[in-house]
Tab-separated table of C-alpha atoms and ligand atoms in Angstrom:
chain	number	residue	atom	x	y	z
A	1307	MET	CA	12.504	-122.977	-1.425
A	1308	GLU	CA	16.309	-122.440	0.848
A	1309	GLU	CA	18.203	-118.926	-0.276
A	1310	ARG	CA	20.427	-117.655	0.966
A	1311	TYR	CA	22.012	-114.752	0.432
A	1312	VAL	CA	25.120	-111.476	1.818
A	1313	LEU	CA	24.987	-107.846	1.731
A	1314	ARG	CA	28.211	-107.322	1.980
A	1315	ARG	CA	29.441	-104.310	3.706
A	1316	LEU	CA	26.233	-102.331	4.735
A	1317	GLN	CA	27.758	-99.359	6.672
A	1318	ARG	CA	24.245	-98.249	9.635
A	1319	VAL	CA	24.290	-94.774	10.377
A	1320	SER	CA	25.616	-94.841	13.125
A	1321	GLY	CA	29.007	-96.040	11.467
A	1322	GLU	CA	29.427	-99.175	11.724
A	1323	GLU	CA	29.979	-101.534	8.197
A	1324	ILE	CA	28.720	-104.857	8.669
A	1325	ASP	CA	27.565	-108.373	6.346
A	1326	ILE	CA	24.638	-109.468	6.604
A	1327	VAL	CA	23.174	-112.793	5.906
A	1328	VAL	CA	20.154	-113.853	4.971
A	1329	GLU	CA	18.264	-117.627	5.437
A	1330	ASP	CA	14.327	-118.371	4.419
A	1331	GLY	CA	13.687	-114.634	4.897
A	1332	LYS	CA	14.896	-114.246	8.150
A	1333	ILE	CA	18.182	-113.246	8.974
A	1334	VAL	CA	20.465	-115.539	10.303
A	1335	GLN	CA	23.916	-113.640	10.160
A	1336	ILE	CA	25.665	-109.956	11.448
A	1337	THR	CA	29.056	-109.937	11.275
A	1338	GLY	CA	31.917	-107.543	10.573
A	1339	ALA	CA	32.058	-106.157	7.254
A	1340	GLY	CA	33.401	-108.381	4.767
A	1341	GLN	CA	33.638	-111.566	7.463
A	1342	ALA	CA	30.566	-113.767	6.115
A	1343	GLN	CA	30.679	-116.425	3.227
A	1344	GLY	CA	28.329	-117.017	0.538
A	1345	GLU	CA	26.662	-115.514	-2.903
A	1346	VAL	CA	26.738	-112.212	-2.145
A	1347	LYS	CA	23.358	-109.985	-3.648
A	1348	TRP	CA	24.564	-106.234	-2.922
A	1349	ASP	CA	28.303	-105.599	-2.951
A	1350	GLY	CA	28.891	-102.372	-0.857
A	1351	ASN	CA	32.411	-102.635	-2.794
A	1352	ALA	CA	30.810	-102.115	-5.512
A	1353	GLN	CA	28.489	-99.777	-4.765
A	1354	PRO	CA	29.298	-98.324	-1.564
A	1355	ALA	CA	25.004	-97.973	0.201
A	1356	TYR	CA	23.588	-97.532	4.050
A	1357	VAL	CA	21.518	-99.771	5.952
A	1358	SER	CA	18.584	-99.609	8.477
A	1359	SER	CA	16.250	-101.380	9.220
A	1360	GLY	CA	12.925	-101.034	6.236
A	1361	TRP	CA	11.240	-97.691	6.418
A	1362	ILE	CA	7.970	-97.176	7.953
A	1363	ASP	CA	5.660	-94.349	5.889
A	1364	MET	CA	2.977	-93.773	8.445
A	1365	HIS	CA	0.996	-91.831	5.792
A	1366	VAL	CA	0.292	-92.533	2.753
A	1367	HIS	CA	-2.841	-93.356	0.536
A	1368	ALA	CA	-2.746	-96.483	-1.152
A	1369	PHE	CA	-6.442	-97.033	-2.805
A	1370	PRO	CA	-5.778	-96.221	-5.781
A	1371	GLU	CA	-9.062	-96.647	-6.672
A	1372	PHE	CA	-10.245	-93.116	-4.969
A	1373	ASP	CA	-9.128	-90.000	-6.157
A	1374	PRO	CA	-7.144	-87.762	-6.407
A	1375	TYR	CA	-6.119	-89.555	-3.050
A	1376	GLY	CA	-4.745	-92.567	-3.920
A	1377	ASP	CA	-2.206	-94.467	-5.657
A	1378	GLU	CA	-0.611	-98.708	-5.816
A	1379	ILE	CA	1.490	-100.187	-3.379
A	1380	ASP	CA	4.398	-100.912	-4.503
A	1381	GLU	CA	4.629	-97.560	-6.222
A	1382	ILE	CA	4.361	-95.444	-2.775
A	1383	GLY	CA	6.433	-98.835	-0.547
A	1384	VAL	CA	9.078	-100.852	-1.912
A	1385	LYS	CA	9.841	-99.007	-5.214
A	1386	GLN	CA	10.601	-95.688	-3.048
A	1387	GLY	CA	12.820	-98.070	-0.334
A	1388	VAL	CA	9.492	-97.401	1.989
A	1389	ALA	CA	9.211	-102.113	3.214
A	1390	THR	CA	5.832	-100.405	5.653
A	1391	ILE	CA	2.903	-98.224	4.563
A	1392	VAL	CA	0.335	-97.267	6.740
A	1393	ASP	CA	-2.550	-96.310	4.973
A	1394	ALA	CA	-3.968	-92.987	6.907
A	1395	GLY	CA	-7.439	-93.487	6.140
A	1396	SER	CA	-8.517	-93.639	2.452
A	1397	CYS	CA	-10.791	-95.932	3.998
A	1398	GLY	CA	-13.635	-96.347	5.900
A	1399	ALA	CA	-15.190	-99.476	7.062
A	1400	ASP	CA	-17.042	-99.398	3.588
A	1401	ARG	CA	-13.817	-100.350	1.269
A	1402	ILE	CA	-11.345	-101.719	4.059
A	1403	GLY	CA	-11.719	-105.111	3.129
A	1404	ASP	CA	-10.508	-103.993	-0.077
A	1405	LEU	CA	-7.794	-102.480	0.875
A	1406	VAL	CA	-6.246	-105.276	3.550
A	1407	ALA	CA	-6.297	-107.386	0.589
A	1408	SER	CA	-4.568	-105.984	-2.136
A	1409	GLY	CA	-2.129	-105.548	0.609
A	1410	LYS	CA	-1.705	-109.312	0.479
A	1411	GLN	CA	-0.995	-109.297	-3.092
A	1412	ALA	CA	1.940	-106.086	-2.544
A	1413	ASP	CA	5.163	-106.652	-1.886
A	1414	THR	CA	5.299	-104.131	0.337
A	1415	ASN	CA	3.827	-104.576	4.186
A	1416	LEU	CA	0.296	-102.523	4.665
A	1417	LEU	CA	-0.988	-101.412	7.240
A	1418	ALA	CA	-4.104	-98.996	7.924
A	1419	PHE	CA	-5.419	-95.625	9.798
A	1420	LEU	CA	-9.218	-97.108	9.418
A	1421	ASN	CA	-10.790	-93.831	8.581
A	1422	ILE	CA	-14.041	-92.993	10.552
A	1423	SER	CA	-16.781	-92.278	8.016
A	1424	ARG	CA	-17.525	-95.176	6.116
A	1425	ILE	CA	-16.816	-93.826	2.653
A	1426	GLY	CA	-13.394	-93.124	3.579
A	1427	LEU	CA	-12.083	-90.748	0.377
A	1428	LYS	CA	-13.632	-91.775	-2.146
A	1429	ARG	CA	-15.437	-88.340	-1.259
A	1430	ILE	CA	-13.162	-85.353	-0.367
A	1431	ASP	CA	-15.780	-84.096	2.158
A	1432	GLU	CA	-16.332	-87.894	3.844
A	1433	LEU	CA	-17.292	-85.778	7.462
A	1434	SER	CA	-19.140	-83.135	6.114
A	1435	GLU	CA	-22.566	-85.556	6.890
A	1436	LEU	CA	-22.412	-87.293	10.531
A	1437	SER	CA	-24.291	-89.722	9.673
A	1438	TRP	CA	-21.284	-91.571	7.626
A	1439	ILE	CA	-19.692	-91.950	10.454
A	1440	ASP	CA	-21.432	-95.475	12.220
A	1441	ARG	CA	-20.316	-96.174	14.892
A	1442	GLU	CA	-21.109	-100.415	14.774
A	1443	GLU	CA	-19.593	-100.502	11.262
A	1444	VAL	CA	-16.568	-99.314	12.664
A	1445	LYS	CA	-16.167	-101.516	15.579
A	1446	ARG	CA	-17.166	-104.879	12.864
A	1447	ALA	CA	-14.360	-103.514	10.383
A	1448	ILE	CA	-12.038	-103.854	13.238
A	1449	SER	CA	-13.060	-106.876	14.559
A	1450	ASN	CA	-12.622	-108.220	10.789
A	1451	HIS	CA	-8.986	-106.741	10.337
A	1452	ARG	CA	-7.510	-106.289	13.646
A	1453	ASP	CA	-3.894	-107.553	12.058
A	1454	SER	CA	-4.191	-104.223	9.935
A	1455	ILE	CA	-5.336	-101.477	11.762
A	1456	ILE	CA	-3.900	-100.318	13.811
A	1457	GLY	CA	-5.463	-96.629	15.081
A	1458	LEU	CA	-8.443	-94.579	13.472
A	1459	LYS	CA	-8.761	-91.477	11.877
A	1460	ALA	CA	-10.090	-88.316	11.388
A	1461	ARG	CA	-9.226	-85.471	8.892
A	1462	ILE	CA	-10.394	-82.550	10.772
A	1463	SER	CA	-9.612	-78.876	8.518
A	1464	GLN	CA	-13.108	-76.895	7.267
A	1465	SER	CA	-13.516	-78.305	3.197
A	1466	VAL	CA	-13.538	-81.994	4.936
A	1467	VAL	CA	-16.265	-81.380	8.110
A	1468	LYS	CA	-17.458	-78.520	6.430
A	1469	GLY	CA	-19.981	-77.052	8.744
A	1470	ASN	CA	-19.433	-79.972	11.762
A	1471	GLY	CA	-16.433	-77.563	13.641
A	1472	THR	CA	-15.058	-80.501	16.399
A	1473	GLU	CA	-18.011	-82.820	16.363
A	1474	PRO	CA	-16.476	-85.639	14.380
A	1475	LEU	CA	-13.407	-85.175	16.545
A	1476	ARG	CA	-15.201	-85.679	20.003
A	1477	ILE	CA	-17.130	-88.692	17.512
A	1478	ALA	CA	-13.751	-90.269	16.820
A	1479	ARG	CA	-12.746	-90.130	21.094
A	1480	GLY	CA	-15.559	-92.095	21.993
A	1481	LEU	CA	-14.287	-94.108	19.623
A	1482	SER	CA	-11.364	-94.163	20.077
A	1483	GLU	CA	-12.195	-95.079	23.824
A	1484	GLU	CA	-14.328	-97.442	23.342
A	1485	THR	CA	-11.824	-99.988	20.792
A	1486	GLY	CA	-8.369	-98.954	22.130
A	1487	LEU	CA	-7.172	-97.751	19.126
A	1488	PRO	CA	-5.354	-94.215	18.839
A	1489	LEU	CA	-6.060	-91.554	15.934
A	1490	MET	CA	-4.271	-90.354	13.715
A	1491	VAL	CA	-5.622	-86.333	12.969
A	1492	HIS	CA	-5.162	-84.297	10.028
A	1493	ILE	CA	-4.705	-81.174	10.540
A	1494	GLY	CA	-5.729	-78.110	8.499
A	1495	SER	CA	-7.315	-75.063	7.604
A	1496	ALA	CA	-10.035	-73.079	10.035
A	1497	PRO	CA	-13.066	-73.908	10.727
A	1498	PRO	CA	-12.761	-75.549	13.519
A	1499	ASP	CA	-9.674	-73.435	15.499
A	1500	ILE	CA	-6.444	-74.893	16.256
A	1501	ARG	CA	-6.853	-73.922	19.460
A	1502	ASP	CA	-11.020	-75.985	19.846
A	1503	VAL	CA	-8.263	-79.193	18.035
A	1504	ILE	CA	-5.779	-80.110	19.520
A	1505	PRO	CA	-7.322	-80.227	23.206
A	1506	LEU	CA	-8.774	-83.199	22.375
A	1507	LEU	CA	-5.602	-84.804	21.523
A	1508	GLU	CA	-4.413	-87.985	24.630
A	1509	ARG	CA	-1.404	-89.711	24.502
A	1510	LYS	CA	-0.550	-91.637	21.596
A	1511	ASP	CA	-3.007	-89.849	18.910
A	1512	VAL	CA	-1.210	-88.830	16.397
A	1513	ILE	CA	-1.230	-85.365	14.831
A	1514	THR	CA	0.138	-85.330	10.763
A	1515	HIS	CA	0.920	-82.609	8.949
A	1516	TYR	CA	2.051	-80.827	12.158
A	1517	LEU	CA	4.502	-78.929	10.188
A	1518	ASN	CA	1.855	-77.094	7.457
A	1519	GLY	CA	1.791	-73.563	7.139
A	1520	LYS	CA	-1.775	-72.512	6.427
A	1521	VAL	CA	-3.409	-69.496	9.298
A	1522	ASN	CA	-4.427	-71.755	11.181
A	1523	ASN	CA	-1.326	-73.732	11.769
A	1524	LEU	CA	0.633	-74.846	15.251
A	1525	PHE	CA	2.689	-71.562	15.614
A	1526	ASP	CA	2.056	-67.947	15.518
A	1527	GLY	CA	3.205	-65.152	13.195
A	1528	SER	CA	6.765	-64.453	15.485
A	1529	GLY	CA	6.756	-68.595	15.046
A	1530	GLU	CA	6.312	-69.451	18.649
A	1531	PRO	CA	4.791	-72.971	19.018
A	1532	LEU	CA	1.152	-72.388	20.364
A	1533	GLN	CA	-0.041	-73.183	24.330
A	1534	VAL	CA	-1.776	-76.454	23.107
A	1535	LEU	CA	1.159	-77.560	20.987
A	1536	THR	CA	3.984	-77.253	23.721
A	1537	GLU	CA	0.741	-78.946	26.524
A	1538	ALA	CA	0.129	-81.478	24.051
A	1539	ILE	CA	3.757	-82.985	23.696
A	1540	SER	CA	3.786	-83.351	27.434
A	1541	ARG	CA	0.589	-85.128	27.645
A	1542	GLY	CA	2.648	-87.675	24.525
A	1543	VAL	CA	0.835	-86.849	21.671
A	1544	HIS	CA	3.175	-87.505	18.427
A	1545	LEU	CA	4.131	-85.436	16.309
A	1546	ASP	CA	3.687	-86.274	12.454
A	1547	VAL	CA	5.008	-85.130	9.013
A	1548	GLY	CA	2.694	-85.743	6.904
A	1549	HIS	CA	4.294	-83.436	3.565
A	1550	GLY	CA	1.700	-83.723	1.384
A	1551	THR	CA	1.085	-81.728	-1.156
A	1552	ALA	CA	0.313	-78.862	1.018
A	1553	SER	CA	1.616	-79.675	4.473
A	1554	PHE	CA	4.744	-78.971	4.803
A	1555	SER	CA	6.518	-75.572	4.952
A	1556	PHE	CA	10.232	-74.566	5.626
A	1557	ARG	CA	9.236	-71.878	7.168
A	1558	VAL	CA	6.791	-73.228	9.724
A	1559	ALA	CA	10.018	-76.826	9.877
A	1560	GLU	CA	12.728	-74.269	10.778
A	1561	ALA	CA	10.485	-72.731	13.417
A	1562	ALA	CA	9.546	-75.826	15.578
A	1563	LYS	CA	12.992	-76.991	15.409
A	1564	GLY	CA	14.066	-74.023	16.300
A	1565	HIS	CA	12.177	-74.371	19.365
A	1566	GLY	CA	13.237	-78.003	19.842
A	1567	ILE	CA	10.270	-79.120	18.396
A	1568	HIS	CA	10.837	-82.196	16.621
A	1569	PRO	CA	9.168	-84.760	14.305
A	1570	ASP	CA	8.300	-87.947	16.170
A	1571	THR	CA	7.706	-89.524	13.122
A	1572	ILE	CA	8.799	-88.617	9.088
A	1573	SER	CA	6.217	-89.019	6.693
A	1574	THR	CA	5.611	-88.158	2.873
A	1575	ASP	CA	0.928	-87.923	2.874
A	1576	ILE	CA	2.158	-89.347	-0.702
A	1577	TYR	CA	-0.358	-90.216	-3.707
A	1578	ARG	CA	-0.355	-90.287	-7.799
A	1579	GLY	CA	-0.216	-86.279	-8.257
A	1580	ASN	CA	2.002	-85.123	-5.649
A	1581	ARG	CA	4.186	-88.148	-6.940
A	1582	MET	CA	4.878	-87.401	-9.956
A	1583	ASN	CA	4.385	-83.820	-10.090
A	1584	GLY	CA	5.785	-83.195	-6.117
A	1585	PRO	CA	6.219	-81.408	-4.055
A	1586	VAL	CA	6.463	-85.243	-2.353
A	1587	TYR	CA	8.204	-87.276	-5.147
A	1588	SER	CA	9.518	-89.621	-2.507
A	1589	MET	CA	10.195	-90.543	1.394
A	1590	SER	CA	14.453	-90.318	0.110
A	1591	SER	CA	13.083	-86.663	-0.856
A	1592	VAL	CA	11.092	-85.334	2.275
A	1593	LEU	CA	13.652	-87.067	3.992
A	1594	SER	CA	16.041	-85.036	2.609
A	1595	LYS	CA	14.315	-82.244	3.720
A	1596	PHE	CA	14.963	-83.362	7.133
A	1597	LEU	CA	18.538	-82.977	6.570
A	1598	TYR	CA	19.047	-79.869	5.417
A	1599	LEU	CA	16.921	-78.669	8.633
A	1600	GLY	CA	20.024	-79.626	9.855
A	1601	TYR	CA	18.519	-83.300	11.749
A	1602	SER	CA	21.976	-86.100	11.619
A	1603	LEU	CA	21.368	-89.046	9.630
A	1604	GLU	CA	20.754	-90.719	12.762
A	1605	GLU	CA	17.535	-88.898	13.693
A	1606	VAL	CA	16.417	-88.686	10.052
A	1607	ILE	CA	16.549	-92.948	9.755
A	1608	ALA	CA	15.199	-92.691	13.042
A	1609	ALA	CA	11.954	-91.360	12.394
A	1610	VAL	CA	11.496	-93.603	9.394
A	1611	THR	CA	12.948	-97.076	11.425
A	1612	SER	CA	12.693	-97.272	15.649
A	1613	ARG	CA	10.401	-94.273	16.170
A	1614	ALA	CA	7.727	-95.526	13.880
A	1615	ALA	CA	8.254	-98.908	14.919
A	1616	SER	CA	7.567	-98.401	18.256
A	1617	TRP	CA	4.871	-95.927	18.377
A	1618	LEU	CA	2.961	-99.389	15.975
A	1619	GLY	CA	4.143	-101.169	19.089
A	1620	LYS	CA	6.289	-103.112	16.612
A	1621	GLU	CA	8.992	-102.851	17.352
A	1622	GLU	CA	10.815	-105.802	15.335
A	1623	LEU	CA	10.155	-103.332	12.263
A	1624	GLY	CA	12.606	-101.013	13.886
A	1625	ARG	CA	15.643	-103.211	13.988
A	1626	ILE	CA	18.240	-105.379	12.238
A	1627	GLN	CA	18.452	-108.317	14.405
A	1628	ILE	CA	19.408	-111.910	13.582
A	1629	GLY	CA	16.703	-114.470	13.982
A	1630	ASP	CA	14.263	-111.600	12.618
A	1631	PRO	CA	12.740	-110.887	9.525
A	1632	ALA	CA	14.580	-109.476	6.910
A	1633	ASN	CA	13.120	-106.374	6.477
A	1634	LEU	CA	15.812	-103.946	5.650
A	1635	THR	CA	16.465	-100.568	3.585
A	1636	LEU	CA	19.782	-99.891	1.076
A	1637	PHE	CA	20.137	-96.074	0.869
A	1638	ALA	CA	22.868	-93.690	0.199
A	1639	VAL	CA	23.492	-90.157	0.590
A	1640	LYS	CA	24.762	-87.888	-2.825
A	1641	GLU	CA	27.197	-85.507	-1.278
A	1642	GLN	CA	25.459	-83.259	-4.537
A	1643	ALA	CA	23.478	-80.031	-5.272
A	1644	THR	CA	19.870	-80.630	-4.774
A	1645	GLU	CA	17.026	-78.230	-5.421
A	1646	LEU	CA	14.266	-79.352	-2.396
A	1647	VAL	CA	10.396	-77.944	-2.761
A	1648	ASP	CA	7.887	-77.505	0.071
A	1649	SER	CA	3.850	-77.338	-0.132
A	1650	GLU	CA	4.071	-73.716	-0.617
A	1651	GLY	CA	6.728	-73.614	-3.440
A	1652	GLU	CA	9.300	-72.066	-1.281
A	1653	LYS	CA	12.497	-74.070	-2.768
A	1654	ARG	CA	15.519	-74.675	-0.745
A	1655	THR	CA	19.522	-76.002	-2.529
A	1656	ALA	CA	20.473	-79.052	0.176
A	1657	ASP	CA	24.205	-79.949	-1.007
A	1658	ARG	CA	23.411	-83.603	-0.082
A	1659	CYS	CA	20.331	-85.720	-0.572
A	1660	ILE	CA	18.927	-88.790	-0.093
A	1661	GLU	CA	18.452	-92.000	-2.217
A	1662	ALA	CA	17.206	-94.663	-1.306
A	1663	LYS	CA	18.724	-98.120	-3.297
A	1664	GLY	CA	16.817	-101.047	-2.960
A	1665	VAL	CA	15.181	-103.193	0.541
A	1666	ILE	CA	14.448	-106.203	1.480
A	1667	VAL	CA	10.909	-107.415	2.978
A	1668	HIS	CA	9.873	-110.540	2.892
A	1669	GLY	CA	13.297	-112.486	2.160
A	1670	LYS	CA	12.886	-110.883	-1.524
A	1671	PHE	CA	15.424	-108.592	-2.220
A	1672	ILE	CA	13.316	-105.565	-4.579
A	1673	GLU	CA	15.941	-102.656	-6.454
A	1674	CYS	CA	14.528	-98.808	-6.085
A	1675	GLU	CA	13.169	-97.609	-9.063
A	1676	VAL	CA	15.021	-93.962	-8.682
A	1677	ARG	CA	13.361	-91.172	-10.059
A	1678	ALA	CA	15.946	-89.462	-13.331
B	807	LIG	ZN1	-3.609	-87.747	4.233
């Protein structure tokens, strides 16, 4: 089926206004605003919107069967303006095949970190039994799903590892070396002490929840970054937000920004509960918090487009270029007072907010469902 349409007068975060022509799922033309010919699918004259490459959420939970950390792929993907989601270790070797299969049925692109525990988030203490880390099963899963698995996930906090301390992380480190895949490490409450966790991370590994406000966080009582954090940044360790129900604090985020410690990627850690009841709600809501913190629109959008794509080694997902598959997010920045709440229940009032309008993925235009 041949389909051609025009996205008229969209603004890039740089300020440039363009028309984009999509044909057979690909970007075939980019012109100055108002110059492209053809059937208009979106008219920025009537509905002003920004355009970026399709948003990428580096930390979600997209395996609905698992409770509490699960949700439907498209609910946390295209319906929120997110073209590509990266499931953050919902599944280990036992169920990754099911997750990948359901990703193929969805409109949203799905990639995944493989939980090093074969049971994944079937239980929420998935690293409390070391026998659940099966090296052979990890390697088999990776070879079966090479296109989907982009890293390994290890949740290293007290409720997950119980009495095992950093041992699961040491095993994860070995698996990373054997498979060539980087680690995403969730941090949280001690034990293990954060000062024993972070030194085990290497270049390209990801710390998710780096702005959490728990006792065992990455900043001291006066908001100074711990030495293990600044050393990790120098090594090239990647900082990911992973907002979640319990892992984003305005107080910590302000301290971090004050010390020049910025997110490499902004992600939600979204699942059913924190989507419906907050404090996450949506990718737009999380992005609005970073605008509130004083990051520019360009910086905020780069953290869900080019920077994420670059970490993934999939540069085509983070650019708008003729010849590429159409992978775009349309969004607005509304000048209106908006109440934002963090994971500590602390509230801030922002004077503008981001609202996702639509996604083009696999050539298909999907309008977003906006939360009332
Ligand atoms: Zn998570």
